[in-house]
XYZ file of C-alpha atoms in Angstrom:
669
model
C -13.868 -3.723 23.226
C -13.614 -6.656 20.803
C -10.240 -7.933 19.654
C -8.887 -6.384 16.429
C -9.021 -8.311 13.180
C -5.290 -7.714 12.598
C -2.627 -7.091 15.234
C 0.968 -6.406 14.136
C 3.699 -6.222 16.787
C 7.448 -5.620 16.450
C 7.545 -6.361 12.698
C 11.100 -6.100 11.331
C 12.093 -7.010 7.763
C 15.654 -6.867 6.477
C 16.925 -7.047 2.898
C 20.399 -8.101 1.766
C 22.026 -5.534 -0.540
C 25.585 -6.533 -1.390
C 27.589 -6.370 1.816
C 25.002 -4.153 3.513
C 21.753 -4.979 5.291
C 18.764 -2.752 4.506
C 16.451 -2.542 7.516
C 13.306 -1.944 5.481
C 11.008 -2.287 8.508
C 12.047 -1.758 12.122
C 9.737 -2.659 15.002
C 6.481 -1.759 13.221
C 3.248 -2.282 15.146
C -0.432 -1.373 14.625
C -3.956 -2.778 14.831
C -6.921 -2.824 12.428
C -10.438 -3.424 13.722
C -13.166 -5.185 11.745
C -14.717 -2.883 9.149
C -12.027 -0.246 9.719
C -9.679 1.480 7.276
C -6.129 2.047 8.520
C -4.085 4.322 6.230
C -0.287 4.336 6.114
C 1.202 7.513 4.618
C 4.779 8.564 3.907
C 7.324 9.196 1.186
C 8.635 6.607 -1.254
C 11.245 4.444 0.448
C 9.663 4.748 3.881
C 8.564 1.089 4.000
C 4.826 1.282 3.229
C 4.720 -1.372 0.491
C 7.207 -3.587 2.354
C 4.772 -3.609 5.261
C 2.050 -4.993 2.996
C 4.353 -7.647 1.499
C 5.579 -8.697 4.943
C 2.036 -9.227 6.219
C 1.475 -11.669 3.353
C 4.957 -13.232 3.660
C 5.755 -12.119 0.122
C 9.075 -10.365 0.794
C 11.691 -10.473 -2.011
C 14.137 -13.369 -2.221
C 16.855 -11.201 -0.691
C 14.665 -10.353 2.299
C 13.648 -12.049 5.517
C 11.335 -11.219 8.384
C 13.700 -11.154 11.368
C 11.257 -10.328 14.168
C 7.650 -9.635 15.004
C 4.223 -11.220 15.044
C 1.181 -10.815 12.798
C -2.088 -12.166 14.167
C -5.200 -12.404 12.004
C -8.249 -13.195 14.130
C -5.835 -14.459 16.770
C -3.974 -16.795 14.365
C -0.207 -16.182 14.122
C 0.543 -15.994 10.393
C 4.326 -16.292 10.692
C 4.099 -19.775 12.178
C 1.785 -21.186 9.500
C 3.247 -23.551 6.892
C 3.379 -22.199 3.350
C 0.456 -24.395 2.251
C -1.751 -22.778 4.887
C -0.526 -19.286 3.901
C -1.678 -19.908 0.325
C -5.174 -20.287 1.725
C -4.843 -17.052 3.711
C -3.702 -15.130 0.637
C -6.740 -14.289 -1.433
C -9.234 -15.851 0.991
C -8.560 -14.023 4.275
C -6.235 -11.232 3.025
C -6.191 -9.857 -0.535
C -4.081 -7.123 -2.082
C -4.562 -4.558 -4.840
C -1.116 -3.774 -6.206
C -0.019 -0.280 -7.192
C 0.364 -0.899 -10.923
C -2.362 -3.129 -12.406
C -0.734 -3.128 -15.859
C 2.231 -5.110 -14.505
C 0.244 -7.129 -11.960
C -2.239 -8.650 -14.417
C -1.048 -11.578 -16.548
C -0.949 -10.297 -20.151
C -1.486 -13.742 -21.735
C -4.598 -14.696 -19.731
C -8.055 -13.197 -20.155
C -9.567 -11.230 -17.283
C -12.109 -14.009 -16.820
C -9.382 -16.635 -16.482
C -7.533 -14.575 -13.880
C -10.637 -13.997 -11.757
C -11.565 -17.650 -12.279
C -8.274 -18.797 -10.714
C -9.240 -17.057 -7.466
C -12.771 -18.456 -7.511
C -11.569 -22.010 -8.189
C -8.957 -21.835 -5.450
C -10.863 -20.041 -2.698
C -14.562 -20.457 -3.458
C -14.520 -24.044 -4.732
C -16.414 -23.116 -7.914
C -15.958 -24.750 -11.297
C -17.325 -24.711 -14.837
C -20.162 -22.319 -15.659
C -20.486 -21.252 -12.017
C -17.040 -19.660 -12.232
C -18.027 -17.661 -15.296
C -21.315 -16.476 -13.796
C -19.612 -15.396 -10.579
C -16.735 -13.681 -12.428
C -19.225 -11.740 -14.576
C -21.113 -10.704 -11.441
C -17.876 -9.485 -9.846
C -16.930 -7.424 -12.906
C -20.433 -5.988 -13.046
C -20.197 -5.183 -9.329
C -17.069 -3.089 -9.832
C -18.654 -1.127 -12.672
C -17.281 -2.802 -15.815
C -19.941 -2.388 -18.540
C -21.007 -5.431 -20.570
C -19.203 -7.630 -18.053
C -20.137 -11.026 -19.547
C -18.519 -10.118 -22.872
C -15.481 -8.408 -21.405
C -14.537 -11.483 -19.395
C -12.946 -12.809 -22.588
C -10.794 -9.718 -23.172
C -7.122 -9.410 -22.248
C -5.649 -6.731 -19.951
C -4.316 -4.658 -22.877
C -7.922 -4.193 -24.046
C -8.843 -2.477 -20.758
C -8.191 1.168 -19.939
C -6.196 2.089 -16.829
C -9.309 2.606 -14.731
C -10.843 -0.658 -15.962
C -7.636 -2.590 -15.180
C -7.746 -1.230 -11.636
C -11.397 -2.282 -11.322
C -10.518 -5.759 -12.609
C -7.787 -5.964 -9.941
C -10.373 -5.046 -7.299
C -12.730 -7.725 -8.646
C -9.932 -10.307 -8.314
C -9.093 -9.095 -4.813
C -12.670 -9.386 -3.504
C -13.452 -12.655 -5.316
C -12.462 -14.677 -2.227
C -14.502 -12.347 0.036
C -11.479 -11.441 2.189
C -11.623 -10.124 5.731
C -8.785 -7.672 5.018
C -8.088 -5.857 1.743
C -4.649 -4.271 1.301
C -4.841 -1.394 -1.204
C -1.306 -0.312 -2.173
C -1.547 3.116 -3.856
C -4.734 1.985 -5.669
C -5.290 5.306 -7.487
C -1.775 6.717 -8.048
C -1.818 6.540 -11.859
C -5.512 7.370 -12.308
C -7.267 10.600 -13.258
C -9.214 12.334 -10.503
C -12.524 11.225 -12.043
C -11.558 7.533 -12.181
C -9.929 7.869 -8.750
C -13.223 9.112 -7.311
C -15.065 6.132 -8.840
C -12.540 3.641 -7.409
C -12.691 5.192 -3.924
C -16.504 5.159 -3.997
C -16.351 1.505 -5.010
C -14.020 0.599 -2.120
C -16.258 2.430 0.365
C -19.346 0.625 -0.961
C -17.682 -2.795 -0.837
C -16.473 -2.150 2.695
C -19.959 -1.148 3.845
C -21.581 -4.172 2.179
C -19.071 -6.777 3.333
C -17.779 -5.399 6.646
C -14.298 -5.660 5.182
C -11.241 -4.061 6.771
C -8.840 -2.079 4.564
C -5.137 -1.345 4.908
C -4.748 1.701 2.642
C -1.240 2.647 1.518
C -1.003 6.092 -0.068
C 0.849 9.406 -0.100
C -2.317 11.408 -0.926
C -3.625 13.081 2.233
C -6.897 13.943 0.484
C -7.614 10.228 0.000
C -6.706 9.577 3.642
C -9.172 12.264 4.773
C -11.957 10.613 2.772
C -11.266 6.949 3.445
C -9.412 6.351 6.712
C -10.610 5.759 10.261
C -7.048 5.693 11.620
C -3.765 6.992 10.218
C -0.194 5.792 10.617
C 2.687 7.970 9.385
C 5.738 5.988 8.300
C 9.254 7.352 7.920
C 12.508 5.479 7.225
C 11.140 2.045 8.092
C 9.226 2.869 11.266
C 5.873 4.332 12.236
C 6.373 7.775 13.789
C 2.731 8.714 14.475
C -0.565 6.839 14.884
C -3.873 8.624 15.416
C -7.580 8.682 14.723
C -8.236 10.461 11.434
C -9.981 13.513 12.902
C -7.277 14.073 15.518
C -4.537 13.663 12.918
C -5.999 16.212 10.491
C -6.801 18.649 13.275
C -3.392 18.565 14.957
C -0.685 16.280 13.540
C 2.062 15.936 16.136
C 5.249 14.738 14.428
C 7.290 17.443 12.632
C 7.355 15.173 9.559
C 3.551 14.911 9.526
C 3.209 18.682 9.784
C 5.665 19.192 6.938
C 3.611 16.889 4.705
C 0.625 19.194 5.203
C 2.730 22.325 4.641
C 4.012 20.947 1.309
C 0.516 20.631 -0.181
C -0.204 23.244 -2.889
C -3.431 25.270 -2.849
C -4.686 28.680 -3.864
C -3.990 30.231 -0.439
C -0.248 29.753 -1.059
C -0.138 31.474 -4.456
C 2.675 33.962 -4.660
C 4.760 32.209 -2.008
C 6.963 29.119 -1.951
C 5.713 25.738 -0.814
C 7.227 24.391 2.391
C 9.340 21.668 0.803
C 11.062 19.088 2.993
C 14.792 19.422 2.397
C 16.860 16.322 1.688
C 15.639 12.753 1.264
C 14.634 9.728 3.292
C 17.970 8.417 4.687
C 19.311 5.077 3.430
C 18.007 2.221 5.555
C 21.355 0.444 5.433
C 22.792 2.668 8.171
C 22.474 2.174 11.939
C 20.344 4.958 13.409
C 21.383 6.332 16.777
C 18.731 9.013 17.219
C 15.574 10.263 15.539
C 15.561 9.244 11.873
C 14.033 12.566 10.826
C 16.530 14.734 12.724
C 18.633 15.709 9.670
C 15.550 17.155 7.907
C 13.756 18.553 10.956
C 13.609 22.320 11.552
C 13.052 21.894 15.303
C 15.631 19.178 16.047
C 17.913 19.670 19.031
C 20.956 17.859 20.440
C 19.043 14.999 22.029
C 17.398 14.134 18.691
C 20.723 13.137 17.138
C 21.789 10.787 19.903
C 18.636 9.222 21.347
C 15.845 7.486 19.458
C 12.471 8.809 20.649
C 10.032 6.397 22.281
C 6.252 6.560 21.849
C 4.687 9.549 23.597
C 0.890 9.390 24.168
C -0.986 12.536 23.141
C -4.503 11.124 23.637
C -5.898 7.605 24.164
C -5.741 6.840 20.425
C -2.952 9.242 19.442
C 0.789 8.653 19.960
C 3.968 9.980 18.384
C 7.732 9.325 18.334
C 9.135 12.784 19.101
C 11.142 14.191 22.001
C 9.433 17.579 21.650
C 6.012 16.148 22.471
C 7.137 14.998 25.914
C 6.660 18.621 26.961
C 3.142 18.872 25.491
C 1.111 18.465 22.331
C 1.570 20.613 19.244
C -1.058 23.202 18.395
C -3.721 22.472 15.757
C -2.958 23.350 12.176
C -4.110 26.795 11.088
C -7.173 26.069 8.957
C -7.643 29.672 7.839
C -6.309 30.486 4.364
C -3.219 32.649 4.168
C -3.461 35.531 1.752
C -0.963 35.349 -1.068
C 1.774 37.944 -0.733
C 1.931 38.573 -4.466
C -0.890 37.945 -6.896
C 0.261 36.000 -9.918
C -2.105 38.035 -12.063
C -0.245 41.296 -11.399
C 2.644 40.403 -13.683
C 0.712 40.470 -16.956
C 2.952 40.666 -20.015
C 1.431 42.162 -23.186
C 1.687 40.249 -26.443
C 1.617 36.474 -26.931
C 4.785 34.381 -26.984
C 2.920 31.313 -28.295
C -0.228 31.389 -30.419
C -1.957 28.142 -31.402
C -4.929 28.370 -33.739
C -7.228 25.488 -34.688
C -4.527 22.855 -34.164
C -5.498 19.366 -35.353
C -3.691 16.040 -35.085
C -5.567 13.190 -36.803
C -3.945 9.758 -36.960
C -5.108 7.529 -39.853
C -6.692 4.155 -39.115
C -5.652 1.614 -41.747
C -7.239 -1.749 -42.468
C -7.134 -4.568 -44.964
C -4.408 -6.030 -47.116
C -3.764 -2.725 -48.903
C -3.781 -0.766 -45.640
C -6.423 1.656 -46.831
C -7.422 4.525 -44.553
C -10.823 3.675 -43.063
C -11.000 6.413 -40.435
C -9.056 8.774 -38.210
C -8.243 9.079 -34.517
C -8.931 12.743 -33.808
C -6.485 13.109 -30.937
C -6.433 16.926 -31.205
C -9.371 18.467 -33.016
C -9.225 22.232 -33.287
C -7.302 23.489 -30.240
C -6.575 27.214 -29.868
C -4.593 28.770 -27.024
C -2.254 31.676 -26.257
C 0.615 31.965 -23.762
C 2.334 35.322 -23.044
C 5.981 35.443 -22.008
C 6.612 34.646 -18.362
C 3.156 33.122 -17.826
C 1.824 29.628 -17.100
C -1.091 28.042 -18.930
C -2.323 24.794 -17.368
C -3.828 22.285 -19.803
C -5.993 19.887 -17.785
C -8.197 16.895 -18.549
C -8.376 13.126 -18.245
C -5.861 10.739 -19.786
C -6.719 10.321 -23.459
C -8.089 13.837 -23.850
C -5.197 14.850 -26.139
C -3.102 17.028 -23.813
C 0.264 15.375 -24.456
C -0.399 15.051 -28.198
C -1.146 18.789 -28.351
C 2.136 19.556 -26.559
C 4.132 17.354 -28.926
C 2.415 18.879 -31.967
C 3.324 22.398 -30.814
C 6.966 21.258 -30.696
C 6.607 19.457 -34.040
C 7.609 16.177 -32.382
C 4.386 15.121 -34.094
C 3.490 16.878 -37.335
C 0.094 18.609 -37.075
C -2.642 17.680 -39.530
C -3.863 21.287 -39.695
C -3.713 24.565 -37.835
C -1.195 27.279 -37.058
C 1.503 27.388 -34.364
C 3.218 30.761 -34.100
C 6.052 31.138 -31.613
C 7.546 34.594 -31.203
C 6.057 35.548 -34.616
C 7.619 32.464 -36.301
C 5.225 29.998 -37.964
C 6.393 26.682 -36.493
C 3.810 24.615 -38.353
C 5.202 25.449 -41.793
C 8.940 25.459 -41.133
C 11.130 22.895 -42.846
C 12.980 20.528 -40.508
C 16.226 22.387 -41.160
C 14.626 25.760 -40.336
C 12.876 24.270 -37.320
C 16.203 23.087 -35.920
C 17.346 26.718 -35.530
C 14.384 27.365 -33.203
C 14.498 24.155 -31.187
C 16.302 25.874 -28.347
C 13.423 28.333 -27.845
C 10.899 25.660 -26.868
C 11.793 22.622 -24.757
C 9.854 19.819 -23.096
C 10.073 18.066 -19.726
C 8.540 14.606 -20.055
C 6.374 12.876 -17.466
C 8.811 10.056 -16.678
C 12.386 11.312 -16.326
C 13.750 7.779 -15.939
C 12.669 6.741 -19.444
C 13.488 10.126 -21.036
C 17.105 10.237 -19.799
C 19.610 8.018 -21.625
C 20.748 5.455 -19.013
C 24.120 4.990 -20.770
C 25.101 8.666 -20.657
C 26.588 10.605 -17.776
C 24.656 13.674 -16.659
C 27.380 15.911 -18.131
C 26.858 14.308 -21.545
C 23.062 14.550 -21.275
C 23.240 18.276 -20.497
C 25.995 18.973 -23.003
C 24.270 17.186 -25.888
C 21.727 19.949 -26.460
C 24.375 22.671 -26.245
C 26.444 21.003 -28.950
C 23.462 20.432 -31.215
C 21.740 23.800 -30.816
C 24.554 26.313 -30.643
C 25.588 26.513 -27.002
C 29.082 27.306 -25.704
C 31.671 26.243 -28.274
C 34.544 25.129 -26.037
C 34.576 22.163 -23.690
C 35.589 24.366 -20.767
C 32.730 26.804 -21.394
C 30.231 23.950 -21.625
C 31.577 22.492 -18.389
C 31.067 25.813 -16.605
C 27.566 26.043 -18.051
C 26.756 22.505 -16.825
C 27.932 23.395 -13.311
C 25.735 26.506 -13.387
C 22.707 24.498 -14.606
C 23.076 21.922 -11.864
C 23.358 24.709 -9.313
C 20.195 26.306 -10.730
C 18.192 23.142 -10.133
C 19.678 22.508 -6.703
C 22.176 19.735 -7.468
C 25.938 19.687 -6.731
C 28.381 19.947 -9.611
C 29.771 16.476 -8.834
C 26.424 15.036 -9.968
C 27.531 15.502 -13.593
C 29.833 12.472 -13.355
C 27.022 10.116 -12.374
C 24.383 8.196 -14.349
C 20.569 8.608 -14.183
C 19.987 5.395 -12.189
C 22.066 6.805 -9.322
C 19.482 9.504 -8.574
C 16.054 9.562 -6.916
C 12.905 10.341 -8.898
C 12.877 13.969 -7.798
C 16.565 14.402 -8.654
C 16.037 12.889 -12.105
C 13.220 15.344 -12.720
C 15.578 18.186 -11.748
C 18.098 16.863 -14.287
C 15.365 16.774 -16.954
C 14.575 20.425 -16.159
C 18.294 21.299 -16.325
C 18.489 19.644 -19.762
C 15.583 21.790 -20.945
C 17.254 24.939 -19.538
C 20.608 24.135 -21.187
C 19.627 25.860 -24.449
C 18.020 28.963 -22.829
C 14.365 28.299 -23.800
C 11.630 30.911 -23.665
C 8.892 28.291 -23.262
C 8.921 24.906 -21.512
C 6.200 22.324 -22.043
C 5.989 20.439 -18.740
C 4.086 17.177 -19.271
C 2.862 15.868 -15.888
C 6.260 16.676 -14.313
C 5.156 15.773 -10.773
C 2.574 13.005 -11.287
C 4.763 10.193 -9.930
C 6.395 12.172 -7.112
C 5.714 12.308 -3.386
C 4.168 15.499 -2.049
C 7.493 16.581 -0.522
C 9.441 16.099 -3.773
C 6.580 17.662 -5.738
C 6.918 20.802 -3.623
C 10.635 21.012 -4.446
C 10.017 20.703 -8.201
C 7.140 23.211 -8.200
C 9.205 25.704 -6.210
C 12.017 25.263 -8.724
C 9.725 25.872 -11.725
C 8.222 28.951 -10.098
C 11.635 30.354 -9.150
C 12.953 29.862 -12.699
C 9.939 31.692 -14.084
C 10.436 34.589 -11.674
C 14.165 34.901 -12.433
C 14.341 34.002 -16.127
C 10.868 34.931 -17.403
C 10.211 31.436 -18.792
C 6.674 30.617 -19.929
C 5.143 27.202 -19.200
C 2.545 25.029 -20.848
C 1.802 22.894 -17.784
C 0.053 19.638 -18.699
C -1.493 18.022 -15.637
C -4.539 16.500 -13.975
C -3.506 17.760 -10.513
C -5.963 20.599 -9.928
C -4.400 21.586 -6.604
C -1.188 22.372 -8.500
C -3.192 24.327 -11.063
C -4.679 26.482 -8.304
C -1.221 27.236 -6.948
C 0.904 27.619 -10.078
C -1.170 28.555 -13.134
C -2.158 31.985 -14.423
C -4.644 30.584 -16.937
C -6.389 27.237 -17.369
C -7.612 25.401 -20.473
C -9.804 22.320 -19.910
C -9.520 19.691 -22.653
C -11.961 16.901 -23.446
C -11.669 14.469 -26.333
C -9.356 16.667 -28.398
C -11.089 20.016 -27.836
C -10.891 22.898 -25.365
C -14.226 23.047 -23.543
C -13.416 25.862 -21.089
C -10.715 28.502 -20.863
C -10.035 31.380 -18.510
C -7.879 32.690 -15.697
C -7.160 30.272 -12.869
C -9.462 32.242 -10.558
C -12.307 32.110 -13.074
C -12.068 28.444 -14.024
C -11.308 27.078 -10.549
C -13.468 29.548 -8.625
C -16.464 29.665 -10.980
C -16.404 26.689 -13.375
C -19.018 26.803 -16.105
C -18.688 23.595 -18.130
C -20.162 20.444 -16.488
C -16.916 18.605 -17.267
C -14.849 21.197 -15.395
C -17.233 20.974 -12.452
C -16.940 17.181 -12.512
C -13.128 17.359 -12.449
C -13.179 19.747 -9.507
C -15.802 17.734 -7.627
C -13.644 14.611 -7.900
C -10.657 16.185 -6.099
C -10.349 14.604 -2.614
C -11.114 17.063 0.164
C -8.698 17.514 3.059
C -11.662 17.973 5.394
C -11.893 14.635 7.271
C -14.904 12.538 6.408
C -16.109 14.910 3.713
C -16.192 13.199 0.358
C -15.901 15.304 -2.766
C -19.194 16.866 -3.843
C -22.043 14.703 -5.058
C -21.373 15.267 -8.771
C -19.827 12.031 -10.042
C -18.590 11.504 -13.585
C -19.612 8.017 -14.664
C -17.988 6.007 -17.425
C -14.734 6.754 -19.221
C -13.559 8.879 -22.102
C -15.064 7.749 -25.456
C -12.732 6.701 -28.236
C -11.378 9.645 -30.285
C -11.734 7.448 -33.381
C -15.537 7.620 -33.078
C -16.459 10.592 -30.886
C -20.121 11.025 -29.911
C -22.256 13.206 -32.143
C -23.048 16.702 -30.933
C -21.292 17.684 -27.730
C -18.648 15.017 -27.123
C -19.347 15.129 -23.388
C -23.105 14.509 -23.528
C -23.029 10.706 -22.863
C -21.450 11.407 -19.432
C -23.067 14.776 -18.685
C -25.755 14.954 -15.960
C -27.160 18.132 -17.580
C -27.371 16.848 -21.174
C -30.397 17.828 -23.288
C -31.558 16.622 -26.731
C -29.798 19.637 -28.231
C -26.482 18.351 -26.846
C -26.817 15.193 -28.946
C -27.451 17.097 -32.174
C -24.814 19.826 -32.466
C -21.466 20.754 -30.955
C -21.905 23.951 -28.874
C -20.297 27.242 -29.786
C -18.156 29.017 -27.205
C -19.985 31.366 -24.834
C -17.949 34.306 -23.534
C -18.553 35.147 -19.855
C -15.753 37.706 -19.431
C -12.962 38.957 -21.653
C -10.873 35.940 -20.623
C -13.431 33.280 -19.614
C -15.327 31.126 -22.144
C -16.936 27.674 -22.268
C -18.465 25.545 -25.023
C -21.765 24.338 -23.572
C -25.408 24.490 -24.718
C -26.441 25.500 -21.196
C -25.234 29.001 -22.035
C -25.975 29.319 -25.756
C -28.953 31.613 -25.110
C -26.503 34.260 -23.900
C -24.843 34.541 -27.299
């Protein structure tokens, strides 16, 4: 067997934090062969990104690598002078950072930023740099690459910024590409394009990839080997097929159990209680013991050593010394209670032909020269105690529709009736009396919670404004009850938002929405930035609140696995319009619109080595300021006909609840 491209042994990185020392990495070791993808998975705070930064010697100023070796092609990187490391970075090892919007320089054009890499590592100059940069952008799927070299990052969409980052990363033709959560903030369609691109580049160049992610579906598609990281150390390393067949560490198995899917409808997800422990403490035993359902006395006092399960599979767990764990049960478990059995007659929310058009102004006199049709004729209904999932790519108008229903944005046209009250035509004073009936949970709880207010003040603010308990003592009791409802201790009310984890902040945002006893909550991507374990906790909480309090949800998301598990009905939105609507079983199980099929085909499969189906959605969402003529989807649709370019299709009804707007079915009407 040939030597690996990268060999990491005993890597330990510590960070100074006040008087404490944070042991971010502790004795981490793994190997990556040439042309191989090694995936590191785990929750936030487990040390995945710190591993990548340590390999490149890019640890923060407060950190230092205290032990370990990193050999690239037999060369010890930690003994190289900094001048030599600058040649390694970008030329031998490149990195795609998690957030391209903050990684790209906003004052330099994309061409200038790619050109820096080419000048430094390829020795190119002048027109040769521009030609090569254009070829790189074209190679990663940026249309009209030669022209777009001169554009700035803000002129690129999220998917295009990520592609530009990939172009920069491969410009030096590296041997190893580190991809740190490369698709976290992307829609499933753009994610599928980026993953296809990475696979193609790897096949063409023989490049190795260190993939850092918390998405097990991506791991199943991309990885050859898997390393599971927890609290600063690797706890399991295995070949991909062996890992997905029979993960051995209790933490690994819990990650699989926390994944939502249709087989778990009606039951609770297996959330992992607690959080990753602080890395500033000295661990005596197994770091997962406090959250492990099968821990025993030895786990608390003795750190487990590596136990071999197979030649390429090892795990840190005392239990496995007695034998390997059984394979995961691949057969679907029937739901104990069908969500569709609890049908409530009569709509709580009725939206009819809702439109939100933003004027485009130009010239000295700021005349209106056009409109951005963010929402263009949306109709939907939500009964009490039910969940409608509104799905679609970023830019399709989902969030704008949610804000317009709440009158956080005034609609241009249409009707919004909530509990027989016409929201769209209420004065602001009249609307205030109904604000408590409909609340919203925003996507990013950190930016939606006031950092200068204690949690007690954040929760009490709505009560004071919208007619909650009148006395301070009554409000205090109500706050304690709210925190208990969302699984937080009452002492949390004295703290500030920055003192909580992402999942805890999202619980506080839900408690704030519950403070005024709403009948409907608009949940805007409430789990998009959360680990799978924290996501399971939040989803269980939302489902439990619905069961106990009868709350209805408008669930805005692009996570179709969550839709399968949580939603009663699904509406698919594209460029401001609903293109398909029906029950979750109808839309997910028998999608009719090509766009719905494309969304579903882009979802990563958990079956190892099986990429999502062959249907790939090319390109990105057109601008809502100048939507395509006819069917808005036809420029990206593999089934488009001349008729699709001429007229927007009418809705075709397949069942009493299932309809889609597509010319493929117009002959049925």
